[in-house]
C-alpha positions as a Python dict, from the first residue, in 0.01 Angstrom:
ca = {
    (1, 'M'): (0, 0, 0),
    (2, 'S'): (110, -336, 151),
    (3, 'P'): (470, -367, 264),
    (4, 'V'): (691, -592, 54),
    (5, 'P'): (777, -907, 251),
    (6, 'A'): (1143, -937, 345),
    (7, 'A'): (1347, -1204, 173),
    (8, 'P'): (1392, -1509, 392),
    (9, 'T'): (1727, -1543, 565),
    (10, 'T'): (1951, -1840, 500),
    (11, 'E'): (1877, -1963, 852),
    (12, 'Q'): (1501, -1946, 790),
    (13, 'M'): (1540, -2136, 464),
    (14, 'L'): (1755, -2406, 626),
    (15, 'L'): (1498, -2447, 901),
    (16, 'E'): (1221, -2473, 643),
    (17, 'I'): (1419, -2736, 452),
    (18, 'A'): (1492, -2937, 768),
    (19, 'L'): (1126, -2932, 873),
    (20, 'E'): (1019, -3034, 524),
    (21, 'L'): (1262, -3326, 516),
    (22, 'N'): (1103, -3460, 834),
    (23, 'S'): (743, -3419, 717),
    (24, 'G'): (690, -3760, 557),
    (25, 'V'): (642, -3615, 206),
    (26, 'P'): (776, -3834, -81),
    (27, 'S'): (1141, -3764, -169),
    (28, 'T'): (1058, -3629, -516),
    (29, 'Q'): (857, -3352, -351),
    (30, 'H'): (1142, -3292, -104),
    (31, 'Y'): (1379, -3239, -394),
    (32, 'Q'): (1152, -2984, -560),
    (33, 'K'): (1090, -2799, -232),
    (34, 'L'): (1466, -2790, -175),
    (35, 'I'): (1521, -2630, -518),
    (36, 'D'): (1234, -2385, -460),
    (37, 'S'): (1377, -2284, -121),
    (38, 'L'): (1733, -2246, -242),
    (39, 'Q'): (1628, -2038, -539),
    (40, 'R'): (1456, -1793, -303),
    (41, 'V'): (1788, -1742, -120),
    (42, 'L'): (2034, -1759, -412),
    (43, 'A'): (1999, -1514, -696),
    (44, 'C'): (1975, -1728, -1009),
    (45, 'D'): (1759, -1774, -1316),
    (46, 'A'): (1758, -2153, -1310),
    (47, 'S'): (1862, -2436, -1085),
    (48, 'A'): (1851, -2813, -1083),
    (49, 'L'): (1923, -3093, -840),
    (50, 'F'): (2088, -3406, -978),
    (51, 'T'): (2173, -3746, -838),
    (52, 'L'): (2473, -3939, -965),
    (53, 'D'): (2374, -4291, -1064),
    (54, 'Q'): (2591, -4605, -1063),
    (55, 'E'): (2692, -4543, -1424),
    (56, 'Q'): (2827, -4198, -1328),
    (57, 'Q'): (2544, -4023, -1513),
    (58, 'L'): (2373, -3722, -1363),
    (59, 'V'): (1999, -3769, -1329),
    (60, 'P'): (1791, -3454, -1265),
    (61, 'V'): (1541, -3502, -982),
    (62, 'A'): (1414, -3143, -952),
    (63, 'S'): (1449, -2817, -1142),
    (64, 'K'): (1324, -2461, -1159),
    (65, 'G'): (1359, -2222, -1450),
    (66, 'L'): (1445, -2502, -1695),
    (67, 'S'): (1238, -2691, -1948),
    (68, 'S'): (1042, -2983, -1801),
    (69, 'E'): (1218, -3202, -2060),
    (70, 'V'): (1531, -3180, -1843),
    (71, 'L'): (1377, -3413, -1584),
    (72, 'G'): (1355, -3698, -1834),
    (73, 'R'): (1719, -3688, -1939),
    (74, 'R'): (2051, -3824, -1815),
    (75, 'F'): (2377, -3636, -1850),
    (76, 'L'): (2731, -3766, -1887),
    (77, 'P'): (2950, -3507, -1714),
    (78, 'E'): (3236, -3551, -1959),
    (79, 'L'): (3004, -3433, -2239),
    (80, 'H'): (2886, -3127, -2043),
    (81, 'P'): (3177, -2905, -1929),
    (82, 'R'): (2966, -2703, -1684),
    (83, 'L'): (2840, -3015, -1511),
    (84, 'A'): (3192, -3160, -1499),
    (85, 'M'): (3320, -2838, -1338),
    (86, 'M'): (3045, -2846, -1077),
    (87, 'L'): (3116, -3210, -994),
    (88, 'A'): (3485, -3133, -951),
    (89, 'S'): (3419, -2845, -709),
    (90, 'R'): (3328, -2844, -341),
    (91, 'Q'): (3225, -2478, -371),
    (92, 'L'): (2929, -2303, -526),
    (93, 'V'): (2992, -2273, -900),
    (94, 'R'): (2863, -1977, -1097),
    (95, 'F'): (2921, -1909, -1462),
    (96, 'A'): (2959, -1567, -1617),
    (97, 'D'): (2672, -1450, -1836),
    (98, 'D'): (2909, -1442, -2131),
    (99, 'S'): (3059, -1787, -2068),
    (100, 'R'): (3118, -1976, -2391),
    (101, 'L'): (3081, -2315, -2223),
    (102, 'P'): (2790, -2520, -2355),
}
């Protein structure tokens, strides 16, 4: 039986991300690799990386565990309480499984 590989440490993931950012790969691929790397370190079912455009709309640039339709949408934080809470925080934001927020 083969041994199960150990989960990467945060330091290993940060090194992998830093090396990837300097590799000359297009930024859209960087964003997806960043999400893939973070999801291996953080226990979560889904994650997404957004940019905030000049109209203060959140634009998804990478995701994992969500419908591919998400990447074609824009989100107004004031219409999405979870997104508004994340924007207002400088800390990691997690929501309880039984959260009633949309």
